[in-house]
JSON list of N, CA and C in Angstrom, two decimals:
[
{"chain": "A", "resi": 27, "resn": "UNK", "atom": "N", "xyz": [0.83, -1.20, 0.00]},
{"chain": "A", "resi": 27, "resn": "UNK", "atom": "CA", "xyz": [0.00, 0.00, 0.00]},
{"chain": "A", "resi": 27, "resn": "UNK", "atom": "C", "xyz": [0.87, 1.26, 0.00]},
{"chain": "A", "resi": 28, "resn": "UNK", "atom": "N", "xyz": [1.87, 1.15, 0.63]},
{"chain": "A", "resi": 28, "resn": "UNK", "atom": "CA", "xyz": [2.73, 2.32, 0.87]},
{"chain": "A", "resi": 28, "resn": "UNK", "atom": "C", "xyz": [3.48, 2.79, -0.87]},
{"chain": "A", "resi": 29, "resn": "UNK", "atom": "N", "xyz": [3.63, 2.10, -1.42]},
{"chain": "A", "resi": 29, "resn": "UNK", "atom": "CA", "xyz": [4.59, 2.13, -2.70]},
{"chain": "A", "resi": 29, "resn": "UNK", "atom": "C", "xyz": [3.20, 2.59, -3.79]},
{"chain": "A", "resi": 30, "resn": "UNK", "atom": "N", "xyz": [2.26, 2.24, -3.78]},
{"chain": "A", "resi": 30, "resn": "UNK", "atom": "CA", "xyz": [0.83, 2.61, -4.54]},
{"chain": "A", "resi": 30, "resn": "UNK", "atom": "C", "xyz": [0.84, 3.91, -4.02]},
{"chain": "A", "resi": 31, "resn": "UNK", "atom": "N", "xyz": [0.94, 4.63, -2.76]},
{"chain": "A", "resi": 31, "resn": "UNK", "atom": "CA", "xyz": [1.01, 5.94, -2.29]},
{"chain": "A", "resi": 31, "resn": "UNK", "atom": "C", "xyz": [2.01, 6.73, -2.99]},
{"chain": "A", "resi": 32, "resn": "UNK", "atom": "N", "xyz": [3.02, 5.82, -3.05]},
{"chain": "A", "resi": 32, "resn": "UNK", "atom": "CA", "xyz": [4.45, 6.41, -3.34]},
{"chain": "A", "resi": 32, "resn": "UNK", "atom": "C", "xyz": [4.61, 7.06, -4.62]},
{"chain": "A", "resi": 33, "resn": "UNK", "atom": "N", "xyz": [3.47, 6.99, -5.61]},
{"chain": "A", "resi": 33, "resn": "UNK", "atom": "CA", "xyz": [3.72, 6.93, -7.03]},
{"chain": "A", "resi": 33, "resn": "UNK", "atom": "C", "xyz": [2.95, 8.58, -7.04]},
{"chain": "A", "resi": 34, "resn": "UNK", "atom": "N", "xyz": [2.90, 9.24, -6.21]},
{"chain": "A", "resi": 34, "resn": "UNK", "atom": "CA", "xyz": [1.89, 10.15, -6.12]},
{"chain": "A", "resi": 34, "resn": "UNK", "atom": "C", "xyz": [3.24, 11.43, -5.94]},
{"chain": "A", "resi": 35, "resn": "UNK", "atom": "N", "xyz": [3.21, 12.33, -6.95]},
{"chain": "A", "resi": 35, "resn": "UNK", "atom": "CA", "xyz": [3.45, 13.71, -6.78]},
{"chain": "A", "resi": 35, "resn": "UNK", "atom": "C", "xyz": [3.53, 14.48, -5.54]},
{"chain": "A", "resi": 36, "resn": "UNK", "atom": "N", "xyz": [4.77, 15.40, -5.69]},
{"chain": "A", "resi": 36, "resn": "UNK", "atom": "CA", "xyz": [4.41, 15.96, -4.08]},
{"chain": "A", "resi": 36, "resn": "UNK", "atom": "C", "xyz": [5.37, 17.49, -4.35]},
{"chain": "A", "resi": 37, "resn": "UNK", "atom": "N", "xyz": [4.78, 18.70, -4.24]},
{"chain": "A", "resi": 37, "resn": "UNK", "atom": "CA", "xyz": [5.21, 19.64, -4.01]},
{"chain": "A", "resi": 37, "resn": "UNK", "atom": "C", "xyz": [4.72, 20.27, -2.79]},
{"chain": "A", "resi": 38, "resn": "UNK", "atom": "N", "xyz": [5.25, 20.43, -1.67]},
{"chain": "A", "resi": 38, "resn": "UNK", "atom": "CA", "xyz": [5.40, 21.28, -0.69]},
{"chain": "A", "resi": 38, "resn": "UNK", "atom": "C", "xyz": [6.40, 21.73, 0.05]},
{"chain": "A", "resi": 39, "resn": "UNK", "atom": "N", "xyz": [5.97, 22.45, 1.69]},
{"chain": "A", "resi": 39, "resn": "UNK", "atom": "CA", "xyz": [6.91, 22.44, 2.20]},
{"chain": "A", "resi": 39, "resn": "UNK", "atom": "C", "xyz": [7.53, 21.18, 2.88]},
{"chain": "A", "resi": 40, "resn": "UNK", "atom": "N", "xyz": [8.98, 20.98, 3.30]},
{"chain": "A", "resi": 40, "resn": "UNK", "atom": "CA", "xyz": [9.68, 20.16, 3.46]},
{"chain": "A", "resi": 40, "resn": "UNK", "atom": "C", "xyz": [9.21, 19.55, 4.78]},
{"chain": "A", "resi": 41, "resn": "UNK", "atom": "N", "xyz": [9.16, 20.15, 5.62]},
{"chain": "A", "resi": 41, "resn": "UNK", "atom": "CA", "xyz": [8.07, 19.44, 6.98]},
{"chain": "A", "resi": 41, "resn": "UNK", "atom": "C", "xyz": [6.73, 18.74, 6.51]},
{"chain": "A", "resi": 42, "resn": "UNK", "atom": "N", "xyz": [6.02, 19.47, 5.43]},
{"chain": "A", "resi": 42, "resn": "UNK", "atom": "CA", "xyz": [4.88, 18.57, 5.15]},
{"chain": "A", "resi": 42, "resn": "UNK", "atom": "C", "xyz": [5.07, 17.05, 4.40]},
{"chain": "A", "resi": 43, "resn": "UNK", "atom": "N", "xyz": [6.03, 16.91, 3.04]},
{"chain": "A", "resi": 43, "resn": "UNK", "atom": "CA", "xyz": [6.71, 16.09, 2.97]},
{"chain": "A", "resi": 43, "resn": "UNK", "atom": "C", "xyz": [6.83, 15.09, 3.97]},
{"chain": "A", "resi": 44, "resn": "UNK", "atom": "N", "xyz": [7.85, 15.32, 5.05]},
{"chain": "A", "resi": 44, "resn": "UNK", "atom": "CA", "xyz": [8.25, 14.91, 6.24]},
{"chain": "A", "resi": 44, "resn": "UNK", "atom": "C", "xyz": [7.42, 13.66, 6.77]},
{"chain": "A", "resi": 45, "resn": "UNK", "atom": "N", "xyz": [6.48, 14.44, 6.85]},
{"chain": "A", "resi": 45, "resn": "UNK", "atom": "CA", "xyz": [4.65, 13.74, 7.52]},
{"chain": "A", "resi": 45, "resn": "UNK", "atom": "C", "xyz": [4.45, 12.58, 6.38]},
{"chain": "A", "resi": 46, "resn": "UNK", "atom": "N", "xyz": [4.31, 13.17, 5.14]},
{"chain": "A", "resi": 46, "resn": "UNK", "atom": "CA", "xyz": [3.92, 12.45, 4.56]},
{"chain": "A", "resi": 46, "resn": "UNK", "atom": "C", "xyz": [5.03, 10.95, 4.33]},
{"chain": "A", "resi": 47, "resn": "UNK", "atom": "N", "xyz": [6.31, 11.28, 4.37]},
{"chain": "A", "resi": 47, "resn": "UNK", "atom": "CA", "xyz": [7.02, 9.83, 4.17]},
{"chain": "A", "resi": 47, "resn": "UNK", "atom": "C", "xyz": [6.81, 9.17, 5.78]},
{"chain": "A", "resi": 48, "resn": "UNK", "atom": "N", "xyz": [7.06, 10.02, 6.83]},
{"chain": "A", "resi": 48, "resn": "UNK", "atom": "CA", "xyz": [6.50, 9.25, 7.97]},
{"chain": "A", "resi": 48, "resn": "UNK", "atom": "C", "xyz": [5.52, 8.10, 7.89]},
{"chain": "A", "resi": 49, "resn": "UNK", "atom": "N", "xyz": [4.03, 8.52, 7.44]},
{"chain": "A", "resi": 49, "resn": "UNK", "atom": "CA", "xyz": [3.32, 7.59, 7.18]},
{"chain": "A", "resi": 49, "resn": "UNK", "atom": "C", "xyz": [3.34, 6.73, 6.25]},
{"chain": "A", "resi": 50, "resn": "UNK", "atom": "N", "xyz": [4.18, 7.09, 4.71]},
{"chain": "A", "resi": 50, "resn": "UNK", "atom": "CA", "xyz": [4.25, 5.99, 3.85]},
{"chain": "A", "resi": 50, "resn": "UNK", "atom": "C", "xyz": [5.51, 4.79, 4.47]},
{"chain": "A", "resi": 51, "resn": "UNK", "atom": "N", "xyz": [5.81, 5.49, 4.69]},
{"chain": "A", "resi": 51, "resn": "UNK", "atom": "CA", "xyz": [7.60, 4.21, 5.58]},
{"chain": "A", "resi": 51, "resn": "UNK", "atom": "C", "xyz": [7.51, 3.94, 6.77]},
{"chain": "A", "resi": 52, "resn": "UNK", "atom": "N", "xyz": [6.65, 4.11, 7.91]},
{"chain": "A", "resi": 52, "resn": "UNK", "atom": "CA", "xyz": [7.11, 3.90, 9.16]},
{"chain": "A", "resi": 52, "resn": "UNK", "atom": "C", "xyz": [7.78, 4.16, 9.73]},
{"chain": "A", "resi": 53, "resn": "UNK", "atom": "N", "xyz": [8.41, 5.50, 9.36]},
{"chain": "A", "resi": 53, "resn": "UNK", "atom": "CA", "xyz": [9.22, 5.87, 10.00]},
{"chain": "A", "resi": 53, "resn": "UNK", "atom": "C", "xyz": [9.20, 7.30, 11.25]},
{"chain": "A", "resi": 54, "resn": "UNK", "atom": "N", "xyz": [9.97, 7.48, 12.18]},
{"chain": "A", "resi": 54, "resn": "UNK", "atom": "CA", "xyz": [10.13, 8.84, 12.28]},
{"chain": "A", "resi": 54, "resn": "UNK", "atom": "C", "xyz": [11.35, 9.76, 11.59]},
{"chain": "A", "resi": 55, "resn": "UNK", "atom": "N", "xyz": [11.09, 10.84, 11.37]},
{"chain": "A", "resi": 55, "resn": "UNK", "atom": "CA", "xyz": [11.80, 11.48, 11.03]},
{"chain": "A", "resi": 55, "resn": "UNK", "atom": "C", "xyz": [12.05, 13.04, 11.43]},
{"chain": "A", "resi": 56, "resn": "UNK", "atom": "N", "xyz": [13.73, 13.33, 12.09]},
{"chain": "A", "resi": 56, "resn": "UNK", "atom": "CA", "xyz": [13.57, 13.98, 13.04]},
{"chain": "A", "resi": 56, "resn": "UNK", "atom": "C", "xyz": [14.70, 15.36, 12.39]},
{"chain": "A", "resi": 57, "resn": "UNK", "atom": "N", "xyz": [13.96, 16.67, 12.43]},
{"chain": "A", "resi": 57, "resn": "UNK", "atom": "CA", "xyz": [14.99, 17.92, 12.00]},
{"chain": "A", "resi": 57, "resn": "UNK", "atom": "C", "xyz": [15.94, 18.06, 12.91]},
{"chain": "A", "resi": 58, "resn": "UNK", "atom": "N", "xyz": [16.80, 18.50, 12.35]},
{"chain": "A", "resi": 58, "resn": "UNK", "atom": "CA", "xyz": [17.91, 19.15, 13.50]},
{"chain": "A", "resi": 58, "resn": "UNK", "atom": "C", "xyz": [18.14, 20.57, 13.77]},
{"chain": "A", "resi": 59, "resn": "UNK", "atom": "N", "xyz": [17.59, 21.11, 12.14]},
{"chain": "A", "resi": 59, "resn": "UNK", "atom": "CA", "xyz": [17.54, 22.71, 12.27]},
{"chain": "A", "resi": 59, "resn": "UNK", "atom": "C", "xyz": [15.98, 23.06, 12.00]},
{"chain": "A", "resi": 60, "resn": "UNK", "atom": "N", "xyz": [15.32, 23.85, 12.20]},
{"chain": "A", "resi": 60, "resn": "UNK", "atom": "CA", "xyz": [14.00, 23.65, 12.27]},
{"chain": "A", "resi": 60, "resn": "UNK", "atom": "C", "xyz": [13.69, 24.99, 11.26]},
{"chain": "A", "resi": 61, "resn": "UNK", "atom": "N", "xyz": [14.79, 25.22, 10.03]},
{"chain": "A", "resi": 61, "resn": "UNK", "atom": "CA", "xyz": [15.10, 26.26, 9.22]},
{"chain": "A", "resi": 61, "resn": "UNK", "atom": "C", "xyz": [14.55, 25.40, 7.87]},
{"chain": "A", "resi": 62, "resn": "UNK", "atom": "N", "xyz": [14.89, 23.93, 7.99]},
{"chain": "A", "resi": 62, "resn": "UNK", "atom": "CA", "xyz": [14.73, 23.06, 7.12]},
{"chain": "A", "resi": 62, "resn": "UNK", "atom": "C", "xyz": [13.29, 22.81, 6.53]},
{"chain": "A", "resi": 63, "resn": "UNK", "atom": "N", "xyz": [12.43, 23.06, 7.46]},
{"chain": "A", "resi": 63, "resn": "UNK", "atom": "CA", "xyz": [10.80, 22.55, 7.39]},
{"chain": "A", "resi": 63, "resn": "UNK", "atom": "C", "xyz": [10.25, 23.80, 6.16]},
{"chain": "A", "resi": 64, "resn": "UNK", "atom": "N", "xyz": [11.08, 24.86, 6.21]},
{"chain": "A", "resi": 64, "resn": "UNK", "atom": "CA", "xyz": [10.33, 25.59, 5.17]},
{"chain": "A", "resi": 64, "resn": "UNK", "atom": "C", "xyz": [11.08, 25.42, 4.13]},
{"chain": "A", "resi": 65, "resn": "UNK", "atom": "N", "xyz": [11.88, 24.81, 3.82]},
{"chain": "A", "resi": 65, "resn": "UNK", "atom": "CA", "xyz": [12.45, 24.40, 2.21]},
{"chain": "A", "resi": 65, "resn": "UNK", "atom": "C", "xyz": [11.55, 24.20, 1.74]},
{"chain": "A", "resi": 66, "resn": "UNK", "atom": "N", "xyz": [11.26, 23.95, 0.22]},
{"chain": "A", "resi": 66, "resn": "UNK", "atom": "CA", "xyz": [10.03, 23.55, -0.88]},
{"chain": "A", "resi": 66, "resn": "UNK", "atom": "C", "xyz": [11.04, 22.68, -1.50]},
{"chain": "A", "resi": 67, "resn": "UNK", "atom": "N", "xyz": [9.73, 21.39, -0.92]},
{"chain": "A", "resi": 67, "resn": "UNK", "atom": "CA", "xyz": [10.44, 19.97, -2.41]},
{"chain": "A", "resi": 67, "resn": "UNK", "atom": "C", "xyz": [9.32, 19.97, -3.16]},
{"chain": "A", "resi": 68, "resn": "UNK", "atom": "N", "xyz": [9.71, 19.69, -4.53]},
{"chain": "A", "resi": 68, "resn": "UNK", "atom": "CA", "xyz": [8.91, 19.29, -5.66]},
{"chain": "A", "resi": 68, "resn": "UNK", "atom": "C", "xyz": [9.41, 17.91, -6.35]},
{"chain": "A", "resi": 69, "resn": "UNK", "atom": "N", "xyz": [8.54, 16.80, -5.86]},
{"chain": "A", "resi": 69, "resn": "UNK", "atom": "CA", "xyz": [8.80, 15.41, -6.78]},
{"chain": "A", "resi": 69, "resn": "UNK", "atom": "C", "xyz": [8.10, 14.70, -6.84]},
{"chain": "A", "resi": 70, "resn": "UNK", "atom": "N", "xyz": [8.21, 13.37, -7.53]},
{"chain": "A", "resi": 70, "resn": "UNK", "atom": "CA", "xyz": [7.67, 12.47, -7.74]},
{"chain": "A", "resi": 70, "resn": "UNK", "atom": "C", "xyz": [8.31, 11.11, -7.08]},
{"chain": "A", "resi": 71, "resn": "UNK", "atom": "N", "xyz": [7.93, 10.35, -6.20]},
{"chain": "A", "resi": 71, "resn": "UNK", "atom": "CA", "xyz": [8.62, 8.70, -6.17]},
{"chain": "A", "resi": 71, "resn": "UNK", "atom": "C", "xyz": [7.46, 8.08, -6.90]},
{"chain": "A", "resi": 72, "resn": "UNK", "atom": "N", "xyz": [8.25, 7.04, -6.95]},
{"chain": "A", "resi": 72, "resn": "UNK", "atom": "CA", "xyz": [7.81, 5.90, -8.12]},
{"chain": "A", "resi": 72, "resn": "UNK", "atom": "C", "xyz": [8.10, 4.81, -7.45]},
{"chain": "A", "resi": 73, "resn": "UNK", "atom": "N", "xyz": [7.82, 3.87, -6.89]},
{"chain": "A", "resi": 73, "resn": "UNK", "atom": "CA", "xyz": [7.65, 2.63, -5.82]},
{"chain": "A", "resi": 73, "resn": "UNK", "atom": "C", "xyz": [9.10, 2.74, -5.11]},
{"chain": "A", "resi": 74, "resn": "UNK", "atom": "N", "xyz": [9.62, 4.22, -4.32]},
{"chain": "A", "resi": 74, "resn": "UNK", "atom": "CA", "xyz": [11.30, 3.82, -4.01]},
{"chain": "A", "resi": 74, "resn": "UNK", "atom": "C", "xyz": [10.77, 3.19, -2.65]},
{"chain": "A", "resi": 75, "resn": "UNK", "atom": "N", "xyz": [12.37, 2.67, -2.75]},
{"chain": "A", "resi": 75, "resn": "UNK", "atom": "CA", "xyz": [12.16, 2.57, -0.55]},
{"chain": "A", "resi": 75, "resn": "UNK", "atom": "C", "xyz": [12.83, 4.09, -0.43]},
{"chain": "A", "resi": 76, "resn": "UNK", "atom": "N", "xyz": [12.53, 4.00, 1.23]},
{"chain": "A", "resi": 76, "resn": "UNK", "atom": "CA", "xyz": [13.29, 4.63, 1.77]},
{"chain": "A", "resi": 76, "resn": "UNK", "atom": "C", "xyz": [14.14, 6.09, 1.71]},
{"chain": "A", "resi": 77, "resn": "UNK", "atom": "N", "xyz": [14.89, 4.95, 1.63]},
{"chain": "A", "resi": 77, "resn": "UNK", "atom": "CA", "xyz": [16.36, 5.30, 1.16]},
{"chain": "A", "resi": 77, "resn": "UNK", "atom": "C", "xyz": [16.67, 5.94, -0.10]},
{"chain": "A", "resi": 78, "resn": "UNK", "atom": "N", "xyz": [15.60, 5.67, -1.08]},
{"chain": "A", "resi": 78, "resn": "UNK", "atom": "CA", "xyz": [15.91, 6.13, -2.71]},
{"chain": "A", "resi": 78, "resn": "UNK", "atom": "C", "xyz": [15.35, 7.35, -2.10]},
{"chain": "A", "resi": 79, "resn": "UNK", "atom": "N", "xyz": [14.27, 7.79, -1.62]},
{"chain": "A", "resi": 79, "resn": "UNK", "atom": "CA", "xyz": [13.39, 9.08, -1.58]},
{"chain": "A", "resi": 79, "resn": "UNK", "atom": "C", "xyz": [14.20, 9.79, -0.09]},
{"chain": "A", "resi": 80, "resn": "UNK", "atom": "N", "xyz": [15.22, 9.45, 0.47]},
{"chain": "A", "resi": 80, "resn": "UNK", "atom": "CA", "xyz": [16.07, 10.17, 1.12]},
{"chain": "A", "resi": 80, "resn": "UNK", "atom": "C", "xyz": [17.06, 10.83, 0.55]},
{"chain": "A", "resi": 81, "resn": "UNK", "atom": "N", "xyz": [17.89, 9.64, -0.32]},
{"chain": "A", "resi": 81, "resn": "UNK", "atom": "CA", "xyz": [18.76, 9.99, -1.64]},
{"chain": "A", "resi": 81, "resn": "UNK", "atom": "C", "xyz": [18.23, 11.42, -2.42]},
{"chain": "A", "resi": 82, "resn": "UNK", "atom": "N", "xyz": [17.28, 11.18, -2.57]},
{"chain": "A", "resi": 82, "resn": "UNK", "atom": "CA", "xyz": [16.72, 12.14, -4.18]},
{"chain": "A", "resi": 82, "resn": "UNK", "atom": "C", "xyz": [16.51, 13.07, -2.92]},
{"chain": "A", "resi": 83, "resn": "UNK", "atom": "N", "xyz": [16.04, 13.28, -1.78]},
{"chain": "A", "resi": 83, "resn": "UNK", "atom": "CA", "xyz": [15.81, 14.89, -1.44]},
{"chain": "A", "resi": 83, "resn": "UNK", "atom": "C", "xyz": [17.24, 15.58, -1.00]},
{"chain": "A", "resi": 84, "resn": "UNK", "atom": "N", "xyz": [18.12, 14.46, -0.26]},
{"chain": "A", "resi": 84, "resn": "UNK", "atom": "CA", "xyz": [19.35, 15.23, -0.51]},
{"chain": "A", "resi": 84, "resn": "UNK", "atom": "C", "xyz": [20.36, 15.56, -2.01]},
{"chain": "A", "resi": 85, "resn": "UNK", "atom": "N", "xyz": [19.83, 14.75, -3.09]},
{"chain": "A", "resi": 85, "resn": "UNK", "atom": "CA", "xyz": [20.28, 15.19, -3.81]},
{"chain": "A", "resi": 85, "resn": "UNK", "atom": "C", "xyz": [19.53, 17.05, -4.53]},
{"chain": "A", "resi": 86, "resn": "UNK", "atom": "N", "xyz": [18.41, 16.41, -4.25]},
{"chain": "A", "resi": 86, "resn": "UNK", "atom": "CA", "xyz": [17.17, 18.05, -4.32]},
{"chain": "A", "resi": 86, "resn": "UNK", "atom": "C", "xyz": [18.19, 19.50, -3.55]},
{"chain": "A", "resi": 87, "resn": "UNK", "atom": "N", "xyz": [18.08, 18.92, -2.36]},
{"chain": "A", "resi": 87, "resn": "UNK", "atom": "CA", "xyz": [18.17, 20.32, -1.79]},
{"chain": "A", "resi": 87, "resn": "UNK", "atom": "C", "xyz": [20.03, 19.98, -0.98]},
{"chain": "A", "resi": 88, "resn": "UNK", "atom": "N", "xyz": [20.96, 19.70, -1.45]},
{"chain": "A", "resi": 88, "resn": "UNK", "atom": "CA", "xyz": [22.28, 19.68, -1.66]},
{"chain": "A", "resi": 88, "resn": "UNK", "atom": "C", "xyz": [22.98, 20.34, -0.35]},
{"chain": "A", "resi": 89, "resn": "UNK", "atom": "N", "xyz": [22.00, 21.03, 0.74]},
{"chain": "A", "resi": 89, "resn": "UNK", "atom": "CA", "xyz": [22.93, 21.58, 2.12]},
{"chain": "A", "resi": 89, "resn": "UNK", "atom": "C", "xyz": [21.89, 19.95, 3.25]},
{"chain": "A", "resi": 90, "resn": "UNK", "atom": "N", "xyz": [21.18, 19.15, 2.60]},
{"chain": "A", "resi": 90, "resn": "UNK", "atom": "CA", "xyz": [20.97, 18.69, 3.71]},
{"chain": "A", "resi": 90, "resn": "UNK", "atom": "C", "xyz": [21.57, 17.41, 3.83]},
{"chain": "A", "resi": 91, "resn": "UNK", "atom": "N", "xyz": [21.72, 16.85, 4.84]},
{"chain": "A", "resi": 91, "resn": "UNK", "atom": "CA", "xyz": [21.86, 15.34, 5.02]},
{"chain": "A", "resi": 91, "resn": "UNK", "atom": "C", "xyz": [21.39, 14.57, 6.04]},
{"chain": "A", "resi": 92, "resn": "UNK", "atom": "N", "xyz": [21.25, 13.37, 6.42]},
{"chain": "A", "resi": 92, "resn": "UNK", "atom": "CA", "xyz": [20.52, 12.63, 6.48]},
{"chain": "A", "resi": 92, "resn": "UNK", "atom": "C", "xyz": [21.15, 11.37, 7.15]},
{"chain": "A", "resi": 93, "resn": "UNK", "atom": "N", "xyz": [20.59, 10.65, 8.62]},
{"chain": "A", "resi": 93, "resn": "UNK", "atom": "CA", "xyz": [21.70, 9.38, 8.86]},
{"chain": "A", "resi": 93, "resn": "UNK", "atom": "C", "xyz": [20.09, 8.46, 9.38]},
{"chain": "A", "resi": 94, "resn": "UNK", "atom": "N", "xyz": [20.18, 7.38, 9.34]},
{"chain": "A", "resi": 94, "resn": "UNK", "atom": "CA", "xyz": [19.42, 6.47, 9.49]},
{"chain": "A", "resi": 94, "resn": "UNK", "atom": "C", "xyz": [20.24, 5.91, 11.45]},
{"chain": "A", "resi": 95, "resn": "UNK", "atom": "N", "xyz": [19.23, 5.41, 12.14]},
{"chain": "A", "resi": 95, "resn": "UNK", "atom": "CA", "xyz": [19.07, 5.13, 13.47]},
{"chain": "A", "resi": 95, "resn": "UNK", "atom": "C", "xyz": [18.26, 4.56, 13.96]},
{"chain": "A", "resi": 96, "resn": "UNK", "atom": "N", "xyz": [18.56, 3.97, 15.15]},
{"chain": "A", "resi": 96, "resn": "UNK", "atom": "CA", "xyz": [17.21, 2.88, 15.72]},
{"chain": "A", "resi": 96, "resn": "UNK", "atom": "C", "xyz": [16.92, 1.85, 14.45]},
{"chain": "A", "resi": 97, "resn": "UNK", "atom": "N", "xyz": [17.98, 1.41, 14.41]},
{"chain": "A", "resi": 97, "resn": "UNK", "atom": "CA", "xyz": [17.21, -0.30, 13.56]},
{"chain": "A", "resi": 97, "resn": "UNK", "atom": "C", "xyz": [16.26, 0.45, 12.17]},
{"chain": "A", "resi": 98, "resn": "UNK", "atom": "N", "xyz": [17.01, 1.57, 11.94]},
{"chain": "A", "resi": 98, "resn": "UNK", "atom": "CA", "xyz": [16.62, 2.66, 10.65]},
{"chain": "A", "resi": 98, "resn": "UNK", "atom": "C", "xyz": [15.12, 2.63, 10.66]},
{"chain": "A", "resi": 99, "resn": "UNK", "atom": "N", "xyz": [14.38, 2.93, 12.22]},
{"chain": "A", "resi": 99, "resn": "UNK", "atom": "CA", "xyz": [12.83, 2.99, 12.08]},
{"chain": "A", "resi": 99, "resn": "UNK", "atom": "C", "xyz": [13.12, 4.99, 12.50]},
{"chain": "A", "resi": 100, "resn": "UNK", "atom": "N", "xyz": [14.09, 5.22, 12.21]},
{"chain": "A", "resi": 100, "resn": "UNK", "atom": "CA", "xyz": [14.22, 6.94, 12.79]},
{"chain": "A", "resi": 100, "resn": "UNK", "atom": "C", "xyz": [15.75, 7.09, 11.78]},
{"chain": "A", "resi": 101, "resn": "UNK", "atom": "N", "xyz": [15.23, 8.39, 11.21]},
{"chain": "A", "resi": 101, "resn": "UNK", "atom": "CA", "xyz": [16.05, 9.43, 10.35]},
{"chain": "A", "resi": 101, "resn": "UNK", "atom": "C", "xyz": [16.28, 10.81, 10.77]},
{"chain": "A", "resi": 102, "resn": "UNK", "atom": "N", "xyz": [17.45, 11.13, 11.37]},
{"chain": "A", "resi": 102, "resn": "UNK", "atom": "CA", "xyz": [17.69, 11.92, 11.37]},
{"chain": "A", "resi": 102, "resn": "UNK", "atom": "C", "xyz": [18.03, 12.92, 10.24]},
{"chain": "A", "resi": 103, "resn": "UNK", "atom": "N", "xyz": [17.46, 14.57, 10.16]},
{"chain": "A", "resi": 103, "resn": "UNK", "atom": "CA", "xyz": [18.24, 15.51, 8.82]},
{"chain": "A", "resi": 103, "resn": "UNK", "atom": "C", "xyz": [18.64, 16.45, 9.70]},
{"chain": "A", "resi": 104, "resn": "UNK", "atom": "N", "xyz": [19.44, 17.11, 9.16]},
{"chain": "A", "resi": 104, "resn": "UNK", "atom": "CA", "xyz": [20.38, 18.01, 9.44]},
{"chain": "A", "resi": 104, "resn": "UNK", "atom": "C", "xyz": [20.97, 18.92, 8.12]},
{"chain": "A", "resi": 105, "resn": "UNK", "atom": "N", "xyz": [21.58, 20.13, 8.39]},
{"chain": "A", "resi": 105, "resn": "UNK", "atom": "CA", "xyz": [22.11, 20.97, 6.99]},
{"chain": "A", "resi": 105, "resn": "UNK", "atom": "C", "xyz": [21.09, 22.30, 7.35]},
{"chain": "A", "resi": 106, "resn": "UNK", "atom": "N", "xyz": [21.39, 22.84, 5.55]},
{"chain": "A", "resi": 106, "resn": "UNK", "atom": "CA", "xyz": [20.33, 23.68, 5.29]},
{"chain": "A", "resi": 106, "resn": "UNK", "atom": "C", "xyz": [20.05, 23.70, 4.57]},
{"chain": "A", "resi": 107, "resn": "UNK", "atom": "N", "xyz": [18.97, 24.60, 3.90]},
{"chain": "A", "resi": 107, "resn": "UNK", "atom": "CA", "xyz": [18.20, 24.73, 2.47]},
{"chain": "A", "resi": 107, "resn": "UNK", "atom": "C", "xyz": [18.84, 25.34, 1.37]},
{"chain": "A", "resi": 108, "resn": "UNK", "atom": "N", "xyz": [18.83, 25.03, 0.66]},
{"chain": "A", "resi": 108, "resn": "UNK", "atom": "CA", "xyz": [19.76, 25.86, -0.75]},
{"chain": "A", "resi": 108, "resn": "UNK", "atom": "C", "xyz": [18.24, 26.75, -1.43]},
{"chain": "A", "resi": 109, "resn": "UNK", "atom": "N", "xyz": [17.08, 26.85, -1.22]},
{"chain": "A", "resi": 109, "resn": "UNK", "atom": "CA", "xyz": [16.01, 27.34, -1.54]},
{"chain": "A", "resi": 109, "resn": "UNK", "atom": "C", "xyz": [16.52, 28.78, -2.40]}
]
């Protein structure tokens, strides 16, 4: 069900995003600068895990990064916005 979600377009702000992979992955996912939530992503996934749709937003927005934790059920980001 999550990957049928996944195929769905998404332009907003980066905190809303946030929410939204929360619920498609199970995950939490936690800011470190709270400068980050107003970045604007604009994309599309297409059945990724994870990890591909972590990949592609740090490749998106190029000051942030990203470490996986807790048995990778929690993601930490950190950086800043190149907006």
């Amino acid at each position: 069900r999550a990957l049928e979600q996944a195929t769905q377009a998404i332009e907003a702000q980066l905190k809303e995003v946030l929410k939204t992979l929360e619920r498609w992955y199970g995950v939490d996912i936690i800011t470190k600068d709270l400068t980050l939530n107003d970045c604007t992503l604009t994309s599309t996934f297409n059945n990724s895990s994870i990890y591909e749709v972590m990949e592609s937003i740090k490749f998106a927005k190029e000051g942030i990064e990203y470490a996986f934790g807790n048995n990778n059920t929690t993601i930490e980001l950190k950086g800043y916005c190149n907006d």
